DNA sequence: TTGTATGCGTTATCAG
DNA sequence: CTGATAACGCATACAA
């Protein structure tokens, strides 16, 4: 079932069918009618590969995700779902490419094989080799998160430095004098993962500004690590009365550790940070936090990418989002 | 940068390059060497669209997911990550197609446009129209979850009826006489969502077998609904002492409701069901539950699909998994 | 308003 | 062992 078959049955040439479909050339209403009837009857759809080959574009995007082995966090999964939805609005399909582990085969396949028109990169490092790879290949791309080099790419990100900074100020206003940052894992920090680096920057800057005693701790992306991390914090720095975090995956463990320690939140201990909306609300008590606007970021990323595909030489654009901090119930005045 | 360019630089014909790449025809080591050098130097990769057109296959699978608007549950997300990983092992890419809402455009694009070699369908209804669509299109597919009609497709599923049945027996053994099933949403039940239907079947059968008083409640996939649902249960059936559930998304709300009611688990109230491993362990206390083996199911699904693509006329195969119930701390003897 | 002819980059058939 | 060359199905420049 191809375009020739349709043409034959409608008694026209193949090009006429093609033009009737694309609308790039006027077609008399009579023949258009005939063609459409045949198409409807046979349920014809142009072959995507043939169209891609002829047209030079695939109408497909690639979303590069962290390797599946590493559990995706809620925020990351939010991106995946939202990117797919945003792409669908442009009638674009989304190819999922795990990358970051040893096997970047999928990534290479997609990039070198001209399998997609553009790429959305998430969970990037401050100096990510894949960015260089995409530039070299001249494939349009947008990053969720940004590399340090200004103007290096189009991107959308959350202003972690600023948001964490605000969180610290919020705690200082409540009278806290001794705070800790619960960051992502050692490995990510060592690899130069943007949010981890920038959170630290914002945290330390605000603490210094307000004259607070500040500690930082790394914590793997899982509940058990959260529990261990908090117990470690309590034993090393017993005077800490508040924590700021960007580590969602550790939250359940943190919850458990607080319960074990018999600490009331926010009575005895305050918690805040940058956390996906849903997780913040599921915490007990609900977390005062800056909510990562995953849907908005995904929409912006797709829009930027579509723009970039249309005009690859246009200057890069970007968006640094600063969602407000939603006051819930996990922060309160220090009373120790 | 195409195969002709490589051929020219290596001083051979295009077909020789093609065969050197595919190995489908012997090539002298000398020319093979020359070709490989040129390829390595220029970083050449065959154009995926052209190859798909010529070869008649895309080396791509489609994973059909519920519409992004509806939040994906943890189990569903586990499938997505695991399917991508399993597909990568076969050097297959995966295209994500949201479907189920009004806009099945993505699904139709993929199916009719011969965009993929096969489809994995998840979250299917007991009589799912998409199954018929795929059969009509003669596109190989595998479902996660199964339609009622036997032999209708290759599939992999968890034996909800049996597992929920065992959960009830477990509760009965502990002395519980009055139990409730917290199911998925009204809409899903009404639409004929398999796990929801089969859980009910297994639940009622076991309850009857053991002479228990049994109630069932539907609950939307979100924490708030879980809270409301549990409060409703307590007011309507105050004698209930144990719940069985397959609704993961409602768990945080359930947790909160128990706390509000001042109920100790498992002292005052027991909970069990079929729940993703991670969620069961994050509950407080950890849930006695049958863990949905998402990775295994995904791997099986991909393997079945690859088989099916290779031999579309082979009889359907399927796998009905019965993971064991892991005893944790959320079930205990009735003592009221 | 429509038809003809060519190209997109590979694979695979048929000759050598 | 290797080279031409015809598909694959569509889009589009060129003619009419």
XYZ file of C-alpha atoms (C1' of nucleotides) in Angstrom:
704
model
C 0.000 0.000 0.000
C 1.887 3.020 -1.255
C 1.247 6.318 -2.904
C 1.314 4.709 -6.360
C -1.571 2.450 -5.439
C -3.615 5.436 -4.317
C -2.741 7.303 -7.482
C -3.800 4.413 -9.664
C -7.152 3.957 -7.958
C -7.863 7.676 -8.014
C -6.837 7.895 -11.665
C -4.176 10.551 -11.076
C -0.397 10.705 -10.915
C 1.608 10.034 -7.784
C 2.675 13.635 -7.470
C -0.909 14.785 -7.397
C -1.592 12.501 -4.491
C 1.507 13.768 -2.746
C 0.460 17.369 -3.278
C -3.084 16.690 -2.234
C -1.661 15.339 0.996
C 0.801 18.116 1.693
C -1.210 20.975 0.277
C 1.932 22.458 -1.234
C 0.293 22.818 -4.591
C -3.332 23.580 -5.402
C -5.464 20.592 -6.344
C -8.921 20.866 -7.817
C -11.625 20.078 -5.334
C -12.937 17.311 -7.539
C -9.725 15.303 -7.705
C -8.911 16.118 -4.092
C -12.256 14.596 -3.206
C -11.556 11.450 -5.204
C -8.106 11.083 -3.698
C -9.363 11.567 -0.175
C -12.033 8.978 -0.706
C -9.519 6.388 -1.839
C -7.197 7.264 1.025
C -9.965 6.947 3.570
C -11.133 3.708 2.076
C -7.737 2.058 2.092
C -6.552 3.714 5.300
C -3.436 4.933 3.600
C -0.600 6.719 5.402
C 2.707 7.751 3.862
C 5.600 5.533 4.846
C 7.590 7.409 7.454
C 11.009 6.160 6.358
C 10.477 7.041 2.728
C 9.171 10.432 3.637
C 12.086 11.046 5.976
C 14.560 10.060 3.296
C 13.039 12.269 0.654
C 12.326 15.197 2.893
C 15.545 15.111 4.862
C 13.841 15.192 8.237
C 12.369 12.541 10.461
C 9.759 14.434 12.467
C 11.251 12.777 15.495
C 13.086 14.080 18.544
C 15.415 12.224 20.804
C 15.162 12.567 24.554
C 18.395 11.453 26.148
C 17.776 9.996 29.592
C 20.116 8.678 32.270
C 20.806 4.958 32.009
C 17.836 2.910 33.128
C 19.942 1.078 35.647
C 20.166 4.209 37.698
C 16.617 4.722 38.923
C 15.062 7.795 37.449
C 13.866 10.334 39.972
C 10.402 11.763 40.042
C 11.523 15.011 38.494
C 13.274 13.187 35.680
C 10.243 11.078 34.978
C 8.156 14.204 35.006
C 10.354 15.543 32.240
C 9.959 12.419 30.163
C 6.190 12.466 30.329
C 5.997 16.202 29.744
C 8.424 16.226 26.839
C 6.439 13.500 25.111
C 3.274 15.467 25.588
C 4.791 18.739 24.409
C 6.301 17.046 21.355
C 2.965 15.490 20.489
C 1.507 18.976 20.231
C 3.944 19.610 17.380
C 3.154 16.212 15.846
C 6.628 15.039 16.718
C 7.518 11.596 17.994
C 10.010 11.039 20.755
C 12.773 8.485 20.768
C 14.148 7.584 24.190
C 17.913 7.147 24.318
C 19.589 6.026 27.488
C 23.060 7.490 27.811
C 25.667 8.234 30.381
C 26.716 4.723 31.268
C 29.296 2.796 29.302
C 26.955 1.929 26.495
C 26.264 5.123 24.632
C 25.425 3.016 21.635
C 21.880 4.215 21.560
C 23.005 7.827 21.731
C 25.527 7.320 18.954
C 23.017 5.498 16.783
C 20.587 8.327 17.077
C 23.088 11.107 16.588
C 25.254 9.728 13.812
C 22.511 7.865 11.982
C 20.447 11.014 11.444
C 17.660 9.251 13.194
C 16.160 12.432 14.606
C 15.811 16.105 13.809
C 16.890 17.281 17.220
C 17.900 16.202 20.664
C 16.882 17.110 24.179
C 19.601 16.408 26.672
C 18.751 16.099 30.343
C 20.853 15.549 33.431
C 23.849 17.163 31.858
C 27.177 17.861 33.502
C 28.643 21.360 33.640
C 31.075 20.278 30.957
C 29.235 17.558 29.109
C 30.964 15.649 26.300
C 27.651 14.957 24.583
C 27.180 18.662 24.005
C 30.436 18.758 22.080
C 29.370 15.649 20.212
C 26.117 17.221 19.086
C 27.821 20.442 18.059
C 30.302 18.509 16.004
C 27.492 16.614 14.338
C 25.619 19.875 13.748
C 22.461 18.382 15.156
C 20.081 20.872 16.783
C 19.750 20.332 20.506
C 18.475 21.862 23.703
C 19.580 21.029 27.197
C 17.550 20.812 30.363
C 20.151 22.193 32.693
C 23.016 24.206 31.296
C 26.731 23.964 30.688
C 28.929 26.712 32.076
C 30.212 28.057 28.790
C 27.838 30.925 27.963
C 26.146 30.807 24.589
C 27.125 27.178 24.171
C 23.610 25.984 23.686
C 19.950 26.728 23.992
C 18.747 25.596 27.369
C 16.136 25.772 30.050
C 16.992 25.379 33.691
C 15.917 26.079 37.219
C 18.006 28.624 39.044
C 19.227 26.299 41.751
C 21.770 28.749 43.157
C 19.158 31.432 43.617
C 16.459 29.136 44.947
C 18.692 27.418 47.472
C 19.942 30.840 48.438
C 16.398 31.929 49.165
C 15.734 28.795 51.160
C 18.683 29.601 53.417
C 17.486 33.149 53.880
C 14.076 31.807 54.781
C 15.639 29.600 57.450
C 17.800 32.435 58.744
C 14.711 34.618 59.041
C 13.178 31.912 61.211
C 16.155 32.091 63.545
C 18.122 29.066 62.437
C 21.877 29.511 62.897
C 23.206 26.095 61.988
C 22.158 24.547 58.696
C 23.086 21.687 56.399
C 22.746 21.085 52.662
C 21.804 17.544 51.703
C 23.108 17.321 48.169
C 22.985 14.630 45.480
C 25.558 11.840 45.372
C 29.340 12.095 45.640
C 29.674 10.786 42.128
C 27.426 13.417 40.626
C 29.206 16.190 42.482
C 32.556 14.797 41.370
C 31.346 14.509 37.776
C 30.317 18.140 37.814
C 26.544 17.861 37.838
C 25.174 21.377 37.499
C 22.382 21.484 40.079
C 24.653 19.877 42.657
C 27.390 22.430 42.064
C 25.158 25.450 41.891
C 23.136 24.474 44.937
C 26.334 24.341 46.933
C 27.336 27.762 45.669
C 24.010 29.328 46.542
C 23.923 27.586 49.888
C 27.353 28.689 51.032
C 26.896 32.222 49.750
C 23.662 32.746 51.636
C 25.042 31.151 54.797
C 28.036 33.458 54.744
C 25.855 36.464 54.033
C 23.742 35.692 57.088
C 26.594 34.516 59.259
C 25.261 30.977 59.615
C 27.265 27.874 60.388
C 26.943 25.754 57.263
C 27.671 22.122 56.470
C 27.211 20.143 53.304
C 26.656 16.430 52.835
C 26.407 14.246 49.770
C 23.795 11.556 49.624
C 23.065 8.845 47.095
C 19.702 8.911 45.300
C 17.846 6.417 47.449
C 15.924 6.200 50.703
C 18.497 4.114 52.561
C 21.180 6.677 51.835
C 18.903 9.422 53.089
C 18.479 7.649 56.392
C 22.188 7.016 56.829
C 23.033 10.523 55.738
C 20.756 12.120 58.282
C 22.042 9.977 61.116
C 25.543 10.911 60.116
C 24.632 14.581 60.135
C 23.101 14.302 63.612
C 26.174 12.684 65.031
C 28.708 14.961 63.382
C 26.884 18.242 63.768
C 24.331 17.846 66.569
C 23.570 21.572 66.624
C 22.091 21.631 63.148
C 18.440 22.653 63.278
C 17.522 22.807 59.612
C 18.272 21.130 56.304
C 18.054 22.277 52.698
C 17.922 19.598 50.013
C 17.594 18.914 46.310
C 17.716 15.161 46.777
C 14.185 13.884 46.287
C 15.022 10.231 46.203
C 16.448 10.399 49.698
C 13.297 11.946 51.143
C 11.602 8.765 52.376
C 14.773 7.817 54.238
C 15.002 11.287 55.690
C 11.440 10.932 56.838
C 12.259 7.702 58.568
C 15.401 9.083 60.180
C 13.471 11.991 61.640
C 10.947 9.611 63.107
C 13.637 7.409 64.612
C 15.326 10.414 66.141
C 12.001 11.472 67.595
C 12.247 14.848 65.928
C 9.123 16.814 65.193
C 8.987 18.788 61.962
C 8.973 21.729 62.059
C 9.004 21.888 65.884
C 12.445 20.439 66.352
C 13.807 20.517 62.845
C 13.051 22.392 59.641
C 13.356 21.113 56.089
C 13.164 22.909 52.763
C 14.737 22.862 49.316
C 13.958 22.348 45.654
C 11.589 19.421 45.250
C 9.026 18.129 42.760
C 5.591 19.341 43.658
C 4.097 15.938 44.249
C 6.855 14.731 46.523
C 6.765 17.900 48.564
C 3.086 17.388 49.162
C 3.449 13.722 50.008
C 5.984 14.411 52.719
C 4.779 14.546 56.271
C 4.415 17.352 56.957
C 4.191 18.838 53.449
C 7.454 20.514 52.535
C 8.030 24.200 52.160
C 9.910 24.105 48.881
C 10.539 25.518 45.440
C 8.623 23.237 43.105
C 10.441 22.181 39.937
C 8.048 23.139 37.127
C 8.709 20.073 34.997
C 5.853 20.563 32.544
C 6.759 24.161 31.864
C 10.418 23.293 31.416
C 9.570 20.462 29.052
C 7.291 22.670 27.001
C 9.918 25.372 26.759
C 12.593 22.867 25.826
C 10.517 21.433 23.009
C 9.556 24.876 21.763
C 13.180 26.005 21.766
C 14.204 22.875 19.924
C 11.518 23.265 17.280
C 12.685 26.832 16.746
C 16.247 25.686 16.475
C 15.408 22.985 13.944
C 13.612 25.562 11.847
C 16.527 27.979 12.011
C 19.761 26.283 13.126
C 21.809 29.447 12.777
C 19.732 31.675 14.992
C 21.461 32.760 18.193
C 20.939 30.497 21.182
C 18.127 31.237 23.540
C 17.524 30.095 27.076
C 15.253 30.322 30.063
C 16.318 30.339 33.695
C 13.238 29.682 35.769
C 12.789 30.830 39.319
C 9.656 29.188 40.657
C 8.502 30.692 43.917
C 9.007 28.899 47.208
C 5.699 27.455 48.315
C 5.189 27.776 52.046
C 3.913 24.539 53.495
C 4.484 23.089 56.942
C 8.048 21.869 57.174
C 9.756 25.049 58.256
C 9.272 26.874 61.536
C 11.027 29.097 64.054
C 14.003 27.634 65.852
C 13.126 27.049 69.493
C 16.159 25.291 70.833
C 28.521 11.977 4.200
C 27.028 8.867 2.663
C 28.049 5.435 1.569
C 29.073 6.715 -1.852
C 31.594 9.061 -0.329
C 33.138 6.224 1.639
C 33.230 4.064 -1.482
C 34.955 6.767 -3.475
C 37.634 7.385 -0.870
C 38.252 3.700 -0.389
C 38.366 3.173 -4.128
C 35.614 0.548 -4.172
C 31.952 0.387 -5.130
C 29.096 1.284 -2.825
C 27.917 -2.271 -2.623
C 31.282 -3.397 -1.354
C 31.102 -0.865 1.442
C 27.608 -2.010 2.273
C 28.710 -5.639 2.413
C 31.799 -4.816 4.395
C 29.479 -3.232 6.931
C 26.876 -5.951 7.055
C 29.171 -8.920 6.550
C 26.561 -10.524 4.323
C 29.129 -11.157 1.630
C 32.826 -11.971 1.986
C 35.186 -9.057 1.505
C 38.928 -9.409 1.190
C 40.755 -8.407 4.331
C 42.756 -5.815 2.432
C 39.760 -3.857 1.104
C 37.872 -4.381 4.349
C 40.777 -2.773 6.122
C 40.819 0.198 3.765
C 37.075 0.678 4.093
C 37.158 0.512 7.837
C 39.901 3.078 7.985
C 37.934 5.537 5.911
C 34.812 4.900 7.963
C 36.641 5.437 11.220
C 38.286 8.565 9.904
C 35.084 10.178 8.693
C 32.916 8.816 11.472
C 30.461 7.424 8.994
C 27.181 5.761 9.980
C 24.510 4.599 7.563
C 21.497 6.867 7.359
C 18.745 5.237 9.368
C 15.868 6.331 7.135
C 17.500 5.103 3.957
C 18.389 1.839 5.548
C 14.875 1.411 6.907
C 13.394 2.101 3.489
C 15.628 -0.354 1.701
C 15.584 -3.016 4.359
C 11.911 -2.821 5.189
C 12.468 -2.525 8.893
C 13.189 0.354 11.205
C 15.011 -1.284 14.097
C 12.673 0.631 16.320
C 9.955 -0.401 18.758
C 7.067 1.638 19.992
C 6.125 1.666 23.627
C 2.584 2.882 24.012
C 2.102 4.674 27.305
C -0.944 6.198 28.978
C -1.435 9.887 28.145
C 1.053 12.073 29.969
C -1.722 14.111 31.496
C -2.632 11.200 33.652
C 0.322 10.851 35.998
C 2.210 7.667 35.404
C 2.506 5.406 38.404
C 5.756 4.041 39.697
C 5.131 0.637 38.183
C 4.397 2.142 34.797
C 7.532 4.227 34.908
C 9.469 1.158 35.874
C 8.217 -0.485 32.692
C 9.299 2.434 30.558
C 12.837 2.465 31.905
C 13.134 -1.309 31.783
C 11.745 -1.651 28.272
C 14.211 0.920 26.993
C 17.035 -0.950 28.640
C 15.921 -4.334 27.361
C 15.480 -2.966 23.845
C 18.941 -1.442 23.919
C 20.345 -4.926 24.491
C 18.912 -5.862 21.084
C 20.196 -2.604 19.571
C 16.652 -1.438 19.159
C 15.467 2.101 19.761
C 12.176 2.823 21.391
C 9.633 5.386 20.416
C 7.288 6.595 23.124
C 3.685 6.996 22.013
C 1.112 8.391 24.380
C -2.292 6.916 23.726
C -5.593 6.398 25.397
C -6.882 9.936 25.549
C -8.626 11.615 22.659
C -5.432 12.255 20.774
C -4.278 8.890 19.506
C -2.517 10.742 16.719
C 0.851 9.565 17.877
C -0.341 5.976 18.030
C -1.848 6.191 14.576
C 1.239 7.827 13.132
C 3.403 5.074 14.445
C 1.134 2.216 13.471
C -0.019 3.269 10.042
C 3.185 4.979 8.993
C 5.262 1.838 9.439
C 7.395 3.808 11.790
C 8.318 0.811 13.926
C 8.824 -2.921 13.630
C 6.719 -3.777 16.613
C 4.675 -2.377 19.465
C 4.522 -2.924 23.187
C 1.175 -2.010 24.598
C 0.809 -1.337 28.306
C -2.136 -0.493 30.512
C -4.519 -2.291 28.230
C -8.191 -2.858 28.794
C -9.703 -6.350 28.825
C -11.154 -5.551 25.434
C -8.770 -3.033 24.000
C -9.473 -1.443 20.609
C -5.775 -0.899 19.979
C -5.224 -4.627 19.935
C -7.689 -4.953 17.099
C -6.047 -2.021 15.354
C -2.634 -3.667 15.484
C -3.983 -6.993 14.298
C -5.657 -5.311 11.369
C -2.428 -3.538 10.516
C -0.521 -6.823 10.849
C 2.055 -5.148 13.035
C 3.759 -7.432 15.566
C 2.916 -6.515 19.139
C 3.081 -7.704 22.696
C 0.933 -6.551 25.550
C 1.871 -5.995 29.155
C -1.355 -7.162 30.676
C -3.686 -9.345 28.660
C -6.996 -9.214 26.886
C -9.585 -11.835 27.749
C -9.780 -13.494 24.356
C -7.349 -16.401 24.603
C -4.656 -16.626 21.955
C -5.385 -13.059 20.893
C -1.857 -11.874 21.450
C 1.492 -12.535 22.972
C 1.593 -11.061 26.414
C 3.223 -10.946 29.800
C 1.254 -10.230 32.928
C 1.157 -10.550 36.664
C -1.461 -12.932 37.972
C -3.436 -10.357 39.898
C -6.327 -12.671 40.665
C -4.069 -15.274 42.199
C -1.863 -12.827 44.079
C -4.735 -10.899 45.580
C -6.305 -14.229 46.433
C -3.205 -15.205 48.358
C -3.135 -11.872 50.128
C -6.654 -12.481 51.407
C -5.767 -15.972 52.566
C -2.788 -14.518 54.376
C -5.055 -12.057 56.161
C -7.566 -14.775 56.977
C -4.784 -16.882 58.447
C -3.935 -13.961 60.707
C -7.499 -13.928 61.981
C -8.966 -11.060 60.052
C -12.688 -11.476 59.344
C -13.572 -8.184 57.735
C -11.516 -6.964 54.810
C -11.609 -4.355 52.082
C -10.096 -4.123 48.608
C -8.827 -0.686 47.663
C -8.949 -0.812 43.894
C -7.922 1.593 41.141
C -10.281 4.331 39.955
C -13.958 4.041 39.046
C -13.137 5.010 35.494
C -10.592 2.260 35.035
C -12.923 -0.332 36.488
C -15.718 0.911 34.260
C -13.441 0.850 31.212
C -12.548 -2.741 31.941
C -8.955 -2.414 33.092
C -7.623 -5.927 33.584
C -5.787 -5.753 36.896
C -8.706 -3.925 38.460
C -11.174 -6.557 37.257
C -9.071 -9.567 38.115
C -8.096 -8.264 41.520
C -11.760 -7.960 42.367
C -12.380 -11.492 41.198
C -9.558 -12.941 43.240
C -10.480 -10.884 46.246
C -14.122 -11.887 46.329
C -13.361 -15.530 45.615
C -10.912 -15.840 48.478
C -13.161 -13.955 50.855
C -16.050 -16.259 50.061
C -13.833 -19.297 50.383
C -12.767 -18.226 53.859
C -16.133 -16.859 54.880
C -14.910 -13.294 55.314
C -16.966 -10.154 55.111
C -15.635 -8.354 52.067
C -16.005 -4.843 50.739
C -14.516 -3.162 47.703
C -13.749 0.487 47.086
C -12.517 2.339 44.056
C -9.948 5.029 44.495
C -8.404 7.491 42.067
C -4.658 7.311 41.455
C -3.539 10.018 43.830
C -2.731 10.543 47.479
C -5.691 12.778 48.225
C -8.064 10.122 46.946
C -6.354 7.522 49.118
C -6.951 9.618 52.186
C -10.585 10.259 51.370
C -11.125 6.655 50.405
C -9.815 5.317 53.691
C -11.874 7.730 55.728
C -14.902 6.671 53.777
C -14.125 3.039 54.448
C -13.764 3.649 58.166
C -17.079 5.393 58.384
C -19.005 2.948 56.243
C -17.465 -0.274 57.491
C -15.940 0.438 60.912
C -15.305 -3.257 61.557
C -12.804 -3.638 58.744
C -9.377 -4.602 60.115
C -7.354 -5.119 56.976
C -6.979 -3.778 53.458
C -5.680 -5.249 50.227
C -4.654 -2.857 47.486
C -3.145 -2.528 44.019
C -3.340 1.241 44.076
C 0.187 2.503 44.603
C -0.500 6.115 43.888
C -2.970 6.270 46.765
C -0.473 4.910 49.284
C 0.817 8.204 50.663
C -2.758 9.287 51.333
C -3.513 5.977 52.950
C -0.468 6.479 55.146
C -1.740 9.862 56.209
C -5.259 8.600 56.855
C -3.953 5.873 59.137
C -1.974 8.399 61.106
C -4.959 10.713 61.442
C -7.089 7.849 62.651
C -4.431 6.977 65.185
C -4.211 3.451 63.842
C -1.050 1.462 64.326
C 0.062 -0.815 61.496
C -0.016 -3.727 61.885
C -1.242 -3.511 65.491
C -4.641 -2.062 64.705
C -4.816 -2.474 60.979
C -3.134 -4.654 58.375
C -2.262 -3.726 54.804
C -1.077 -5.824 51.897
C -1.460 -6.132 48.146
C 0.422 -5.980 44.879
C 2.859 -3.076 44.957
C 6.106 -2.005 43.298
C 9.058 -3.078 45.336
C 10.374 0.370 46.051
C 7.048 1.757 47.209
C 6.432 -1.204 49.471
C 9.746 -0.573 51.158
C 9.203 3.148 51.485
C 5.923 2.685 53.315
C 5.943 2.912 57.040
C 6.021 0.170 58.096
C 7.306 -1.634 54.986
C 4.476 -3.411 53.231
C 3.962 -7.135 53.076
C 3.224 -7.392 49.369
C 3.688 -9.137 46.059
C 6.276 -7.062 44.244
C 5.570 -6.340 40.571
C 8.718 -7.520 38.784
C 8.834 -4.696 36.262
C 12.311 -5.390 34.904
C 11.596 -9.037 34.308
C 8.281 -8.268 32.655
C 9.881 -5.667 30.421
C 12.657 -8.018 29.411
C 10.184 -10.779 28.630
C 7.983 -8.424 26.673
C 10.861 -7.233 24.516
C 12.113 -10.769 23.961
C 8.658 -11.945 22.950
C 8.310 -9.027 20.577
C 11.693 -9.631 18.973
C 10.687 -13.255 18.442
C 7.439 -12.186 16.954
C 9.061 -9.726 14.557
C 11.384 -12.478 13.407
C 8.515 -14.907 12.883
C 5.140 -13.167 12.728
C 3.261 -16.359 12.059
C 4.475 -18.344 15.029
C 1.799 -19.129 17.604
C 1.377 -16.594 20.374
C 3.293 -17.061 23.563
C 2.780 -15.557 26.952
C 3.968 -15.450 30.532
C 1.804 -15.163 33.618
C 4.091 -14.247 36.501
C 3.361 -15.050 40.100
C 5.942 -13.233 42.167
C 5.987 -14.389 45.781
C 4.498 -12.312 48.545
C 7.327 -10.730 50.494
C 6.619 -10.689 54.179
C 7.424 -7.311 55.650
C 5.842 -5.541 58.594
C 2.423 -4.324 57.558
C 0.375 -7.399 58.361
C -0.246 -8.901 61.766
C -2.761 -10.860 63.790
C -6.120 -9.282 64.407
C -6.467 -8.331 68.056
C -9.716 -6.476 68.208
C -4.591 22.264 -12.579
C -1.846 18.079 -13.580
C 1.918 14.765 -15.187
C 6.960 13.345 -15.751
C 11.362 12.663 -14.056
C 14.910 12.794 -10.690
C 16.975 12.306 -6.188
C 17.130 10.923 -1.155
C 20.988 6.783 0.868
C 20.718 1.934 1.454
C 20.245 -2.917 0.508
C 20.231 -6.683 -2.489
C 20.018 -8.947 -7.090
C 22.382 -10.036 -10.966
C 26.485 -10.171 -13.545
C 31.265 -10.533 -13.980
C 35.918 -11.461 -4.470
C 33.765 -7.111 -6.663
C 30.804 -3.698 -9.694
C 26.751 -2.003 -11.817
C 21.955 -1.295 -11.060
C 17.294 -1.892 -9.671
C 14.272 -1.435 -6.002
C 12.331 0.908 -1.409
C 8.227 5.056 -1.219
C 7.994 9.634 -1.234
C 8.854 14.849 -2.367
C 9.726 18.216 -5.593
C 11.738 20.793 -9.648
C 10.538 21.037 -14.205
C 7.200 20.767 -18.000
C 2.882 21.135 -19.996
